[in-house]
Coordinates of C-alpha atoms and ligand atoms in Angstrom, one line a residue:
M1 CA -0.4 0.1 -0.1
A2 CA 1.1 3.3 -0.9
S3 CA 2.3 5.1 2.4
I4 CA 1.1 8.9 2.8
V5 CA 3.0 11.1 1.0
N6 CA 3.0 14.9 3.3
P7 CA 3.5 17.7 1.8
P8 CA 7.2 18.9 1.8
R9 CA 7.2 21.1 5.1
D10 CA 10.1 23.9 3.1
P11 CA 7.5 25.6 0.0
N12 CA 11.0 27.2 -0.9
T13 CA 12.2 24.2 -2.7
L14 CA 11.1 22.4 -6.2
S15 CA 12.4 19.5 -4.8
N16 CA 10.3 16.0 -4.2
Y17 CA 12.0 15.5 -1.5
N18 CA 8.9 14.1 0.2
N19 CA 9.9 11.6 -2.1
F20 CA 13.9 10.9 -2.2
V21 CA 16.4 12.3 -0.2
T22 CA 19.6 12.9 -0.8
T23 CA 22.3 10.9 2.2
H24 CA 25.6 11.9 -0.2
T25 CA 27.0 14.7 -2.3
I26 CA 30.5 13.9 -3.5
A27 CA 31.5 17.5 -5.3
N28 CA 33.2 17.2 -8.3
L29 CA 34.4 20.8 -9.3
G30 CA 36.8 23.1 -11.2
I31 CA 36.9 26.7 -10.3
H32 CA 37.6 28.5 -13.6
F33 CA 38.4 31.7 -12.6
E34 CA 39.2 33.9 -16.8
K35 CA 35.5 32.1 -17.6
R36 CA 33.8 32.8 -14.0
C37 CA 32.4 30.2 -13.5
V38 CA 32.6 26.4 -11.4
S39 CA 31.8 23.8 -13.5
G40 CA 32.0 19.5 -13.3
N41 CA 30.2 16.8 -12.1
I42 CA 27.7 16.0 -9.0
T43 CA 26.7 12.9 -7.4
L44 CA 23.8 12.5 -5.3
K45 CA 22.6 9.5 -3.2
L46 CA 19.1 9.6 -3.0
K47 CA 16.6 7.4 -0.6
S48 CA 13.4 6.6 -1.7
I49 CA 11.0 7.5 1.2
T50 CA 8.3 6.5 -0.2
D51 CA 7.7 3.2 -2.5
A52 CA 8.1 2.9 -5.9
A53 CA 5.4 4.3 -7.4
T54 CA 7.4 8.1 -7.7
K55 CA 9.1 7.3 -11.6
E56 CA 11.0 11.0 -11.3
I57 CA 13.3 13.0 -9.2
V58 CA 12.8 16.5 -9.2
L59 CA 16.0 19.2 -8.5
D60 CA 16.6 22.3 -7.3
T61 CA 17.9 25.2 -10.0
S62 CA 19.4 27.9 -10.8
F63 CA 20.6 29.8 -14.0
L64 CA 22.6 26.3 -14.0
N65 CA 23.7 24.6 -17.1
I66 CA 22.7 21.5 -17.1
K67 CA 24.9 18.7 -19.5
D68 CA 24.7 15.8 -18.6
V69 CA 22.4 13.3 -16.2
V70 CA 23.8 9.8 -15.5
V71 CA 21.4 7.9 -13.0
N72 CA 23.0 4.5 -11.8
G73 CA 25.5 5.0 -15.0
R74 CA 23.5 5.4 -17.0
A75 CA 22.2 8.4 -19.3
S76 CA 19.2 9.4 -18.3
K77 CA 16.1 11.4 -19.7
W78 CA 15.4 15.0 -17.8
N79 CA 13.9 18.5 -18.9
L80 CA 15.0 21.5 -17.1
S81 CA 11.5 23.1 -16.5
S82 CA 11.4 26.9 -17.2
R83 CA 11.7 29.7 -14.5
F84 CA 9.5 29.7 -11.7
E85 CA 10.7 33.0 -9.6
P86 CA 12.0 33.5 -7.5
Y87 CA 13.0 29.8 -7.2
G88 CA 14.6 28.9 -10.4
S89 CA 14.0 25.7 -13.0
A90 CA 13.1 22.3 -11.5
L91 CA 15.2 19.8 -13.1
K92 CA 13.4 16.2 -13.2
I93 CA 15.2 13.6 -14.1
S94 CA 13.0 10.4 -15.6
L95 CA 13.8 7.3 -14.1
E96 CA 13.1 3.8 -15.9
E97 CA 11.8 1.9 -12.4
G98 CA 10.1 3.2 -9.0
I99 CA 12.9 2.7 -6.4
D100 CA 11.3 0.9 -3.1
D101 CA 10.9 2.8 0.2
G102 CA 14.9 2.8 1.9
K103 CA 16.1 1.8 -1.5
S104 CA 18.9 4.1 -3.0
V105 CA 20.0 5.9 -6.6
D106 CA 23.1 7.4 -7.9
V107 CA 22.1 10.4 -9.6
N108 CA 25.1 11.5 -11.1
I109 CA 24.9 15.9 -13.0
T110 CA 27.4 17.3 -14.6
S111 CA 26.7 21.1 -14.9
E112 CA 28.5 24.3 -15.2
T113 CA 27.3 27.7 -13.6
T114 CA 26.4 30.8 -15.4
K115 CA 26.9 34.0 -15.3
D116 CA 23.9 34.8 -14.0
C117 CA 24.9 32.9 -10.5
T118 CA 23.5 34.7 -7.3
A119 CA 26.0 32.5 -5.1
L120 CA 29.5 33.5 -6.4
G121 CA 31.0 36.2 -6.3
W122 CA 33.7 37.1 -7.7
M123 CA 36.8 39.8 -8.0
T124 CA 39.5 40.6 -10.0
P125 CA 42.9 40.9 -8.4
A126 CA 42.8 44.5 -8.3
Q127 CA 39.1 44.0 -6.2
A128 CA 40.4 41.3 -3.9
R129 CA 43.2 43.3 -3.1
S130 CA 45.7 41.5 -4.1
E131 CA 48.1 40.0 -7.2
Y132 CA 45.1 37.6 -7.5
P133 CA 42.4 37.2 -8.2
Y134 CA 39.4 35.5 -6.0
M135 CA 36.5 33.7 -5.1
Y136 CA 33.9 32.4 -3.0
T137 CA 30.3 31.0 -2.4
Q138 CA 27.5 32.5 -0.4
C139 CA 25.1 29.5 -0.6
Q140 CA 22.4 30.8 2.9
A141 CA 19.5 30.7 2.2
I142 CA 18.5 29.7 -1.6
Y143 CA 21.6 29.7 -3.6
A144 CA 23.5 26.2 -3.5
R145 CA 20.3 25.6 -6.3
S146 CA 23.0 27.7 -8.5
V147 CA 25.8 26.2 -7.7
F148 CA 25.5 22.8 -8.0
P149 CA 22.0 21.3 -8.4
C150 CA 20.8 19.9 -5.4
Q151 CA 17.6 19.2 -2.3
D152 CA 18.1 22.9 -2.2
T153 CA 16.4 22.8 1.4
P154 CA 17.4 22.9 5.2
D155 CA 15.3 19.5 5.4
V156 CA 17.4 17.9 3.9
K157 CA 20.7 16.8 5.6
S158 CA 23.8 15.3 3.4
T159 CA 27.3 14.6 4.5
F160 CA 30.2 15.1 1.6
E161 CA 32.9 14.9 -0.5
F162 CA 34.5 18.2 -2.3
N163 CA 36.8 17.5 -4.6
I164 CA 38.0 20.6 -5.7
E165 CA 40.7 21.7 -8.7
S166 CA 41.8 25.4 -8.6
P167 CA 44.5 26.8 -9.7
L168 CA 44.5 29.2 -6.2
P169 CA 44.3 27.3 -2.8
V170 CA 41.2 26.2 -1.6
L171 CA 38.8 26.0 1.1
A172 CA 35.1 24.5 1.6
S173 CA 33.0 23.1 4.1
G174 CA 34.8 19.9 5.0
L175 CA 37.7 18.6 6.5
S176 CA 40.8 18.9 4.7
T177 CA 41.8 15.1 3.3
G178 CA 44.6 16.2 0.7
V179 CA 45.8 18.4 -1.6
Q180 CA 47.7 16.6 -5.2
D181 CA 49.0 18.2 -8.5
V182 CA 47.1 18.2 -12.2
H183 CA 48.6 18.0 -14.7
S184 CA 48.1 21.0 -16.8
G185 CA 47.2 20.1 -20.5
S186 CA 45.0 22.5 -22.6
E187 CA 41.9 22.8 -19.9
V188 CA 43.8 23.0 -17.0
A189 CA 45.3 26.7 -15.8
A190 CA 49.2 26.5 -14.7
G191 CA 49.4 25.7 -11.1
T192 CA 46.3 23.9 -10.9
K193 CA 45.7 21.6 -7.8
L194 CA 43.0 18.8 -6.4
Y195 CA 41.8 19.9 -2.8
S196 CA 39.9 16.9 -1.4
F197 CA 38.0 17.5 1.5
E198 CA 34.9 15.9 3.7
Q199 CA 32.0 16.9 5.6
K200 CA 31.0 13.7 8.0
L201 CA 28.3 15.2 9.8
P202 CA 25.2 15.9 7.5
I203 CA 24.8 18.9 6.4
P204 CA 22.5 20.7 4.8
S205 CA 23.0 22.4 1.3
Y206 CA 22.9 26.3 2.3
L207 CA 25.8 25.2 4.3
F208 CA 28.3 24.1 1.0
A209 CA 31.1 26.5 1.1
L210 CA 34.2 26.7 -1.2
A211 CA 36.4 29.9 -1.5
S212 CA 40.0 29.9 -3.5
G213 CA 42.2 32.9 -3.5
N214 CA 45.6 33.6 -2.3
I215 CA 44.9 32.1 0.5
E216 CA 47.0 32.1 3.7
K217 CA 46.6 30.8 7.1
A218 CA 47.5 30.9 10.4
P219 CA 47.0 29.3 13.9
I220 CA 44.9 30.6 16.3
G221 CA 44.4 28.4 18.5
P222 CA 44.8 24.5 19.6
R223 CA 41.9 23.3 16.8
S224 CA 41.3 27.1 14.9
T225 CA 43.3 28.2 12.2
V226 CA 42.8 32.1 10.3
A227 CA 42.8 31.9 6.9
T228 CA 42.8 35.2 4.9
G229 CA 45.3 37.2 1.9
P230 CA 48.9 37.0 3.0
K231 CA 48.9 40.7 4.2
Q232 CA 45.3 40.6 6.5
L233 CA 47.1 37.7 8.3
Q234 CA 49.4 39.1 11.2
A235 CA 46.3 41.7 12.0
A236 CA 43.8 38.8 11.5
K237 CA 45.4 36.4 13.9
W238 CA 46.2 38.7 16.7
E239 CA 42.5 39.8 16.8
L240 CA 41.0 36.1 16.8
E241 CA 43.2 34.6 19.0
E242 CA 42.9 35.8 22.8
S243 CA 39.2 34.6 22.1
T244 CA 38.7 31.5 20.0
E245 CA 39.6 29.1 22.3
K246 CA 38.3 30.3 25.6
F247 CA 35.1 31.0 23.3
I248 CA 35.3 26.8 22.2
E249 CA 35.7 26.4 25.8
T250 CA 32.6 28.1 27.5
I251 CA 29.7 26.8 24.6
E252 CA 31.0 23.0 25.3
K253 CA 30.2 24.0 29.1
I254 CA 26.9 25.6 27.7
V255 CA 25.7 22.9 25.4
Y256 CA 28.4 20.1 24.9
P257 CA 31.4 19.0 22.9
Y258 CA 32.1 20.5 20.1
Q259 CA 31.2 18.2 17.2
W260 CA 33.0 18.9 13.8
G261 CA 37.0 18.4 14.7
H262 CA 38.3 22.0 13.7
Y263 CA 36.5 25.7 14.3
N264 CA 38.4 27.8 11.9
V265 CA 38.0 31.9 10.1
F266 CA 38.2 32.5 7.1
I267 CA 38.3 36.6 6.6
L268 CA 37.0 37.9 3.2
P269 CA 37.8 40.5 1.0
P270 CA 35.7 43.6 1.9
S271 CA 32.7 42.6 -1.1
F272 CA 31.7 40.0 1.1
P273 CA 28.5 40.9 2.1
Y274 CA 27.6 39.5 5.7
G275 CA 29.6 40.3 8.9
G276 CA 29.4 36.5 9.2
M277 CA 28.4 33.1 7.5
E278 CA 28.6 30.7 10.0
N279 CA 30.1 28.2 6.8
P280 CA 31.1 24.6 9.0
I281 CA 34.7 24.2 9.7
Y282 CA 35.6 27.6 7.9
T283 CA 32.7 30.4 9.9
Y284 CA 33.5 32.9 6.7
A285 CA 33.8 36.6 8.5
T286 CA 34.2 40.1 6.7
P287 CA 37.0 41.8 6.9
T288 CA 35.4 44.9 8.8
L289 CA 36.1 42.9 12.5
I290 CA 39.7 42.9 12.0
S291 CA 39.6 45.9 13.9
G292 CA 42.8 46.3 15.4
D293 CA 41.0 46.7 19.1
R294 CA 39.5 43.3 19.4
E295 CA 35.9 45.0 19.7
N296 CA 34.2 42.8 17.4
I297 CA 34.7 38.9 17.7
D298 CA 31.4 39.3 19.1
V299 CA 30.3 37.8 15.9
I300 CA 32.6 35.2 16.5
A301 CA 31.0 33.8 19.0
H302 CA 27.2 33.9 16.9
E303 CA 29.0 32.1 13.8
L304 CA 30.6 29.4 16.5
S305 CA 26.9 29.3 18.6
H306 CA 25.4 28.2 15.3
S307 CA 28.1 25.0 15.1
Y308 CA 24.9 24.3 17.2
S309 CA 21.9 25.8 16.0
G310 CA 21.4 25.8 12.6
N311 CA 24.3 23.2 11.8
L312 CA 24.3 20.5 13.7
V313 CA 20.1 21.2 14.5
S314 CA 18.8 22.8 11.5
N315 CA 15.6 24.8 11.0
C316 CA 13.4 22.9 8.4
S317 CA 12.6 26.1 6.6
W318 CA 13.2 28.9 6.1
E319 CA 9.8 29.7 8.1
H320 CA 11.5 28.8 11.3
F321 CA 14.4 30.5 10.8
W322 CA 14.5 32.4 14.5
L323 CA 15.1 28.7 15.8
N324 CA 18.5 29.1 13.8
E325 CA 19.0 32.8 14.7
G326 CA 17.5 33.3 17.9
W327 CA 19.3 30.5 19.5
A328 CA 22.5 31.7 17.7
T329 CA 21.7 35.3 19.3
Y330 CA 20.6 33.6 23.1
L331 CA 24.3 31.2 23.0
E332 CA 25.9 34.2 21.6
R333 CA 25.1 36.7 24.5
R334 CA 25.4 33.4 27.0
I335 CA 29.2 32.9 25.6
Q336 CA 29.8 37.0 26.3
A337 CA 28.4 36.7 29.7
A338 CA 30.4 33.6 30.7
V339 CA 33.3 35.3 29.6
H340 CA 33.3 38.9 30.4
G341 CA 30.1 39.1 33.0
K342 CA 26.6 39.1 33.6
P343 CA 26.0 43.2 32.5
R344 CA 27.6 42.0 29.1
R345 CA 24.6 40.2 28.5
D346 CA 22.5 43.0 28.5
F347 CA 24.3 45.2 27.1
S348 CA 24.2 43.2 24.1
A349 CA 20.5 42.8 24.4
I350 CA 19.9 46.7 24.5
I351 CA 21.9 46.9 21.3
G352 CA 19.6 43.8 19.8
W353 CA 16.5 45.4 21.3
K354 CA 17.1 48.4 19.2
A355 CA 17.6 46.6 15.8
L356 CA 14.3 44.8 16.9
Q357 CA 12.4 48.4 17.6
D358 CA 13.7 49.5 14.1
S359 CA 12.8 46.5 12.0
V360 CA 9.2 46.4 13.8
A361 CA 9.6 50.5 12.2
Q362 CA 10.9 49.5 9.0
F363 CA 8.2 46.8 7.8
G364 CA 5.4 48.4 9.5
E365 CA 4.0 47.0 13.4
T366 CA 1.3 44.8 11.5
H367 CA 3.6 43.4 9.1
E368 CA 3.5 39.5 8.3
F369 CA 7.5 39.1 8.7
T370 CA 7.3 40.7 11.7
Q371 CA 6.4 37.8 13.1
L372 CA 8.6 34.7 14.9
V373 CA 6.9 32.4 12.7
V374 CA 5.8 33.7 8.9
D375 CA 4.5 32.1 6.0
L376 CA 6.9 32.3 2.7
K377 CA 5.1 30.4 0.2
G378 CA 5.5 31.8 -2.8
K379 CA 8.1 33.9 -1.0
D380 CA 11.6 35.1 -1.6
P381 CA 13.6 34.6 2.5
D382 CA 15.5 36.9 1.5
D383 CA 12.6 39.9 1.7
A384 CA 11.5 38.6 5.2
F385 CA 15.3 39.0 6.4
S386 CA 15.8 41.2 9.1
S387 CA 16.5 41.2 12.7
I388 CA 13.4 39.9 14.1
P389 CA 13.9 36.0 14.1
Y390 CA 17.8 36.8 15.8
E391 CA 16.0 39.4 18.4
K392 CA 12.4 38.5 18.7
G393 CA 13.6 34.5 19.0
Y394 CA 16.1 35.6 21.7
T395 CA 13.9 37.5 23.8
F396 CA 11.2 34.7 23.2
L397 CA 14.3 32.1 24.9
S398 CA 15.5 34.1 27.3
Y399 CA 12.0 34.8 28.5
L400 CA 11.4 31.3 28.1
E401 CA 14.5 30.8 30.8
S402 CA 12.9 33.4 32.9
Q403 CA 9.9 31.2 33.3
V404 CA 11.4 28.3 34.3
G405 CA 14.2 29.3 36.2
E406 CA 18.1 29.7 34.9
D407 CA 19.2 26.1 36.2
K408 CA 16.0 24.3 34.7
W409 CA 16.3 25.7 31.7
N410 CA 20.5 24.5 31.8
K411 CA 19.6 21.3 31.4
F412 CA 17.1 22.0 29.4
I413 CA 19.8 23.5 26.6
P414 CA 22.3 20.1 26.0
H415 CA 18.2 18.1 25.7
Y416 CA 17.1 20.6 23.0
F417 CA 20.6 20.0 20.7
N418 CA 21.4 16.7 21.6
T419 CA 17.4 15.6 20.2
F420 CA 17.3 17.6 17.4
A421 CA 22.0 16.9 16.4
R422 CA 22.0 15.6 12.8
R423 CA 18.2 16.5 12.0
S424 CA 15.5 20.0 11.1
L425 CA 12.9 20.6 13.0
D426 CA 10.1 22.7 13.2
S427 CA 8.9 25.9 16.0
Y428 CA 6.6 23.0 16.9
D429 CA 9.1 20.3 17.9
F430 CA 10.6 22.4 19.6
K431 CA 8.0 23.2 21.5
A432 CA 6.6 19.7 22.0
N433 CA 10.3 19.0 22.6
L434 CA 10.1 21.8 25.3
L435 CA 6.6 20.7 27.3
A436 CA 7.7 16.6 27.4
F437 CA 11.2 17.8 28.7
F438 CA 9.8 19.8 32.0
E439 CA 6.8 17.3 31.7
S440 CA 7.0 15.9 35.0
D441 CA 8.0 18.8 37.0
S442 CA 5.0 20.5 38.0
A443 CA 6.6 24.1 38.8
A444 CA 8.2 24.4 35.5
S445 CA 5.2 22.7 33.7
D446 CA 2.6 25.4 35.2
A447 CA 4.9 28.6 34.1
L448 CA 4.6 27.1 30.3
N449 CA 1.4 26.5 30.3
K450 CA 1.4 30.1 31.2
V451 CA 2.9 31.0 27.9
D452 CA 1.2 32.4 25.4
W453 CA 2.8 30.6 22.6
D454 CA 0.6 31.5 19.6
A455 CA 1.7 34.6 20.6
W456 CA 5.0 34.5 20.3
F457 CA 5.0 32.3 16.9
Y458 CA 2.4 34.7 14.9
K459 CA 1.3 38.1 16.4
P460 CA 3.6 40.6 14.8
G461 CA 5.1 43.5 15.9
L462 CA 7.1 43.4 19.6
P463 CA 6.2 41.4 21.7
P464 CA 6.4 42.8 25.8
K465 CA 9.7 44.5 26.6
P466 CA 12.0 42.9 28.9
K467 CA 13.9 44.2 32.0
F468 CA 17.0 44.9 31.1
E469 CA 20.3 45.7 33.8
T470 CA 21.6 49.0 32.0
S471 CA 24.6 49.7 33.9
L472 CA 26.5 50.0 31.4
V473 CA 24.2 51.6 29.3
D474 CA 23.2 54.7 31.2
V475 CA 25.8 56.7 30.6
C476 CA 25.3 56.3 27.1
Y477 CA 22.1 57.7 27.2
A478 CA 22.9 60.6 30.0
L479 CA 25.5 61.6 27.2
A480 CA 22.7 61.4 24.4
S481 CA 20.3 63.4 26.5
K482 CA 22.5 66.0 27.1
W483 CA 23.5 65.7 22.5
K484 CA 19.3 65.9 22.2
N485 CA 19.3 69.4 24.1
I486 CA 23.0 70.7 23.2
K487 CA 21.2 73.8 22.1
A488 CA 18.7 74.5 24.8
E489 CA 21.7 73.5 27.7
K490 CA 24.6 75.2 25.2
F491 CA 26.6 72.2 25.7
E492 CA 29.9 71.8 24.2
P493 CA 31.3 68.6 23.7
K494 CA 35.3 67.1 24.9
A495 CA 36.8 64.2 24.8
Q496 CA 36.2 62.9 28.6
D497 CA 32.7 62.5 27.7
V498 CA 33.9 59.4 26.2
K499 CA 36.9 58.3 27.7
G500 CA 37.6 54.9 28.4
W501 CA 34.4 53.7 26.6
C502 CA 34.8 51.0 24.9
A503 CA 33.1 50.4 21.0
N504 CA 29.8 49.2 22.3
Q505 CA 29.0 52.0 23.9
A506 CA 30.0 54.6 21.5
V507 CA 27.2 52.1 19.9
V508 CA 24.7 52.4 21.8
F509 CA 25.0 56.6 22.4
L510 CA 25.2 56.7 18.4
D511 CA 22.1 54.7 18.2
S512 CA 20.0 56.9 20.4
V513 CA 21.4 59.9 18.2
Q514 CA 20.1 58.4 15.5
A515 CA 16.6 59.6 16.5
F516 CA 17.3 63.2 17.1
A517 CA 20.0 63.3 14.4
H518 CA 18.3 65.4 11.2
K519 CA 17.6 68.5 14.2
L520 CA 21.4 68.5 15.0
D521 CA 23.3 71.3 12.5
K522 CA 27.1 70.9 10.7
R523 CA 28.5 72.3 12.8
E524 CA 27.7 69.9 16.1
T525 CA 27.5 66.9 13.8
Q526 CA 31.3 67.4 13.5
A527 CA 31.9 68.3 16.2
M528 CA 31.0 64.9 17.1
G529 CA 32.9 63.6 14.6
S530 CA 36.6 64.7 15.7
V531 CA 36.8 65.4 19.6
Y532 CA 35.5 62.0 20.3
G533 CA 37.0 60.4 17.4
F534 CA 34.3 58.7 15.4
A535 CA 34.4 59.9 12.6
K536 CA 37.9 58.3 11.9
S537 CA 37.6 55.0 14.2
R538 CA 38.6 52.1 12.3
N539 CA 36.0 50.2 14.2
A540 CA 32.7 49.7 10.8
E541 CA 30.7 49.4 13.2
V542 CA 31.3 52.9 15.4
V543 CA 31.8 54.6 12.2
A544 CA 28.8 53.6 9.9
R545 CA 26.6 54.2 12.6
Y546 CA 28.3 58.0 12.5
F547 CA 28.3 58.9 8.7
Q548 CA 24.1 58.0 9.4
V549 CA 24.4 60.4 12.4
A550 CA 26.0 63.2 10.3
L551 CA 24.2 62.5 6.8
K552 CA 20.9 62.5 8.8
A553 CA 22.0 65.8 9.6
K554 CA 23.5 67.0 6.1
D555 CA 26.4 67.6 7.0
D556 CA 28.5 67.8 3.6
S557 CA 31.4 66.5 5.4
V558 CA 30.7 63.1 5.6
Y559 CA 29.8 63.2 2.1
K560 CA 33.3 61.3 0.5
P561 CA 34.0 59.3 3.0
T562 CA 30.8 58.2 3.4
A563 CA 31.2 57.4 -0.9
E564 CA 34.9 55.8 0.1
L565 CA 33.4 53.6 2.8
L566 CA 31.2 52.5 0.2
G567 CA 33.6 52.0 -2.4
N568 CA 35.6 49.0 0.9
V569 CA 33.1 47.3 2.4
G570 CA 30.5 45.1 0.9
R571 CA 29.0 44.4 3.7
I572 CA 24.9 45.0 3.4
K573 CA 24.2 46.0 6.9
F574 CA 26.6 48.8 6.5
V575 CA 26.1 49.4 2.7
R576 CA 22.2 49.9 2.5
P577 CA 21.5 52.1 5.1
L578 CA 24.3 54.1 4.1
Y579 CA 23.1 54.3 0.6
K580 CA 20.1 55.3 1.5
W581 CA 21.2 58.5 3.6
L582 CA 23.6 59.5 1.4
S583 CA 20.8 59.5 -1.6
E584 CA 18.5 61.3 0.5
A585 CA 21.4 64.1 1.3
D586 CA 23.2 63.9 -2.2
R587 CA 21.4 61.6 -4.3
K588 CA 24.0 62.7 -7.7
L589 CA 26.5 60.9 -5.2
A590 CA 24.7 58.1 -3.8
V591 CA 23.9 57.0 -7.6
K592 CA 27.7 58.1 -8.7
T593 CA 29.5 56.0 -6.3
F594 CA 26.9 52.9 -7.1
E595 CA 27.7 53.0 -10.3
K596 CA 31.4 53.6 -9.5
N597 CA 31.1 50.1 -7.7
I598 CA 28.6 48.4 -9.2
D599 CA 31.4 45.4 -10.0
F600 CA 32.5 45.4 -6.6
Y601 CA 29.6 44.4 -4.7
H602 CA 28.9 41.0 -4.3
P603 CA 25.5 40.1 -6.3
I604 CA 22.9 39.6 -3.2
C605 CA 24.1 43.2 -2.4
R606 CA 24.5 44.6 -5.3
G607 CA 20.5 43.6 -5.8
L608 CA 19.7 44.9 -2.7
I609 CA 21.5 48.2 -3.8
E610 CA 19.4 48.5 -6.6
K611 CA 16.4 47.7 -5.3
D612 CA 16.2 50.4 -2.6
L613 CA 18.1 53.2 -5.5
F614 CA 16.0 52.7 -8.4
G615 CA 13.3 51.0 -7.2
K616 CA 12.3 46.5 -8.2
G617 CA 14.5 46.6 -10.8
N618 CA 13.4 49.2 -12.6
R619 CA 17.6 51.8 -12.9
I620 CA 16.1 54.9 -13.6
Ligands
LIG1 N1 23.8 32.9 8.5 C1 23.6 34.4 8.9 C2 23.9 35.4 7.4 C3 23.0 34.9 6.4 C4 22.1 35.1 6.9 C5 23.3 34.5 5.7 C6 21.1 34.6 6.2 C7 22.5 34.6 4.6 C8 20.6 34.7 4.8 C9 25.0 35.1 10.1 O1 24.5 33.5 11.6 C10 24.6 36.3 10.5 O2 23.7 35.9 11.5 N2 25.1 37.0 10.5 C11 25.8 38.3 11.3 C12 26.1 38.2 12.4 C13 25.6 38.2 14.2 C14 26.9 38.5 14.5 C15 24.5 38.7 14.1 C16 25.8 39.7 10.5 O3 26.1 38.9 9.4 O4 25.3 40.5 10.1
LIG2 ZN1 23.4 34.2 12.8

């Protein structure tokens, strides 16, 4: 009898993963810098999870050139459906006969990426600030399908084998198993080597990662290495070597031993569109992290936390993204508290709460994307991306912690990460797991019965505001309030005002000043920039916020430095608001800056600025 096939939980894949699931993937690929493409073949071991009635395998692809499909060693019939936005083109592979439940089939596909590929960042030597070109992938959320055909859903997890040919050193989201010379021929660039890796823990497709360039390595701990261009190597090592192992040991105490063998950090060229990306074995990180003051390494605590939340225990679809990011934010702040003392947790949460307020204000407080659990049917997960899953998720987990009490909650954390390790889950699995864990504890159960789950999951807007411990931020608010009344109080800024402040205190101060920045005049914002040293800060979090304040005040002394920063940093978090405010202050300069740097930005970032500056796909 045919088993009942549930509809897939993930609406953002075209694959029929309710019939087949990928259990192992072999990626034999070549990186071609001149043609700017990645090509080769992929073998997917697909296990049937229903009876033999289904005679078709459907995979995700996006802007791929498919050349050949072989099933169990025999050429197969296949066709590529027309594009269905935003998900790409379904690759439909016919099977001669159905596959019995539990049996596997090997599908080998030869393909190459095209110029429209959304996952690959390519850089000329000039853009990479190097003598060599550079390439890297960014697959989260639904871009792995533009590198190779796959079941591009976090609800399916596969082990991986990578065999990658490139003329420059290669990194991947697996442990290295060797490097071999490749004899050059007409098709092969000089110096090409074959770099092999394996990933024995099953990972979802969005964690597939490759990078190649003039990459060198240095140790930053007993199980950690930093990789980056030779010029930045020493600075990167200094920034990270003090904390990386400390963070790992701390999270091991909060959850359980680190499972992936090595935890390494790869510092990318400045066009990298994110602060960090939790690719297994090698966290990818923005070079803005290397600020010379070790003040931005909370990003590392965050990405390391994904080794548990996201990479080992994964959200089953982007509708439940808060499970990845809310938990990672929660664990990141627990690490900060353990390493630097309790007030640090709330210090970071206060900055997070401001980001949450901004996101809710930006979407509108009744907007569906301000819910913790969102409906993404037919939608692009990138459109829903904001601070909400991070900060509403964090607020929810902190609230649950306070409901059951800290000690009991601490016992639940390893239980949760044990139950769902190597699996994917949704918000209802999380709820059921939590309730079951405390079933025999009547005090905790009573407290959990008071939780309004539906409101937390589905109510748009801000959740109730938690009480924060404000010891580290009170001075920042007090100074901001002086600036608010600068004219009435004849306040004269002095370097003394911010003496001994850490970068995050400047961030909190600038975040509050932003609310009334349009009322400041140019003379005042200039004084803020020079007297407090914000205008020349090496810390991108500080300088980008200061520029926003000054742009809002129409202070033309920052227009040129803003345009320069926009040519040197491609991190979406900084670039988007800076373009927005530069465009309001000096539209011509904003457009000119974008046109000048268009090739510098990663395709995802480029698309977003284009949308913001010119409206959807409408460049005028
Ligand atoms: N996984 C995210 C980055 C991401 C999310 C990439 C969605 C693509 C789609 C990563 O863990 C992250 O959250 N990065 C943050 C830094 C962090 C400290 C909050 C970032 O890039 O700003
Ligand atoms: Zn994250």
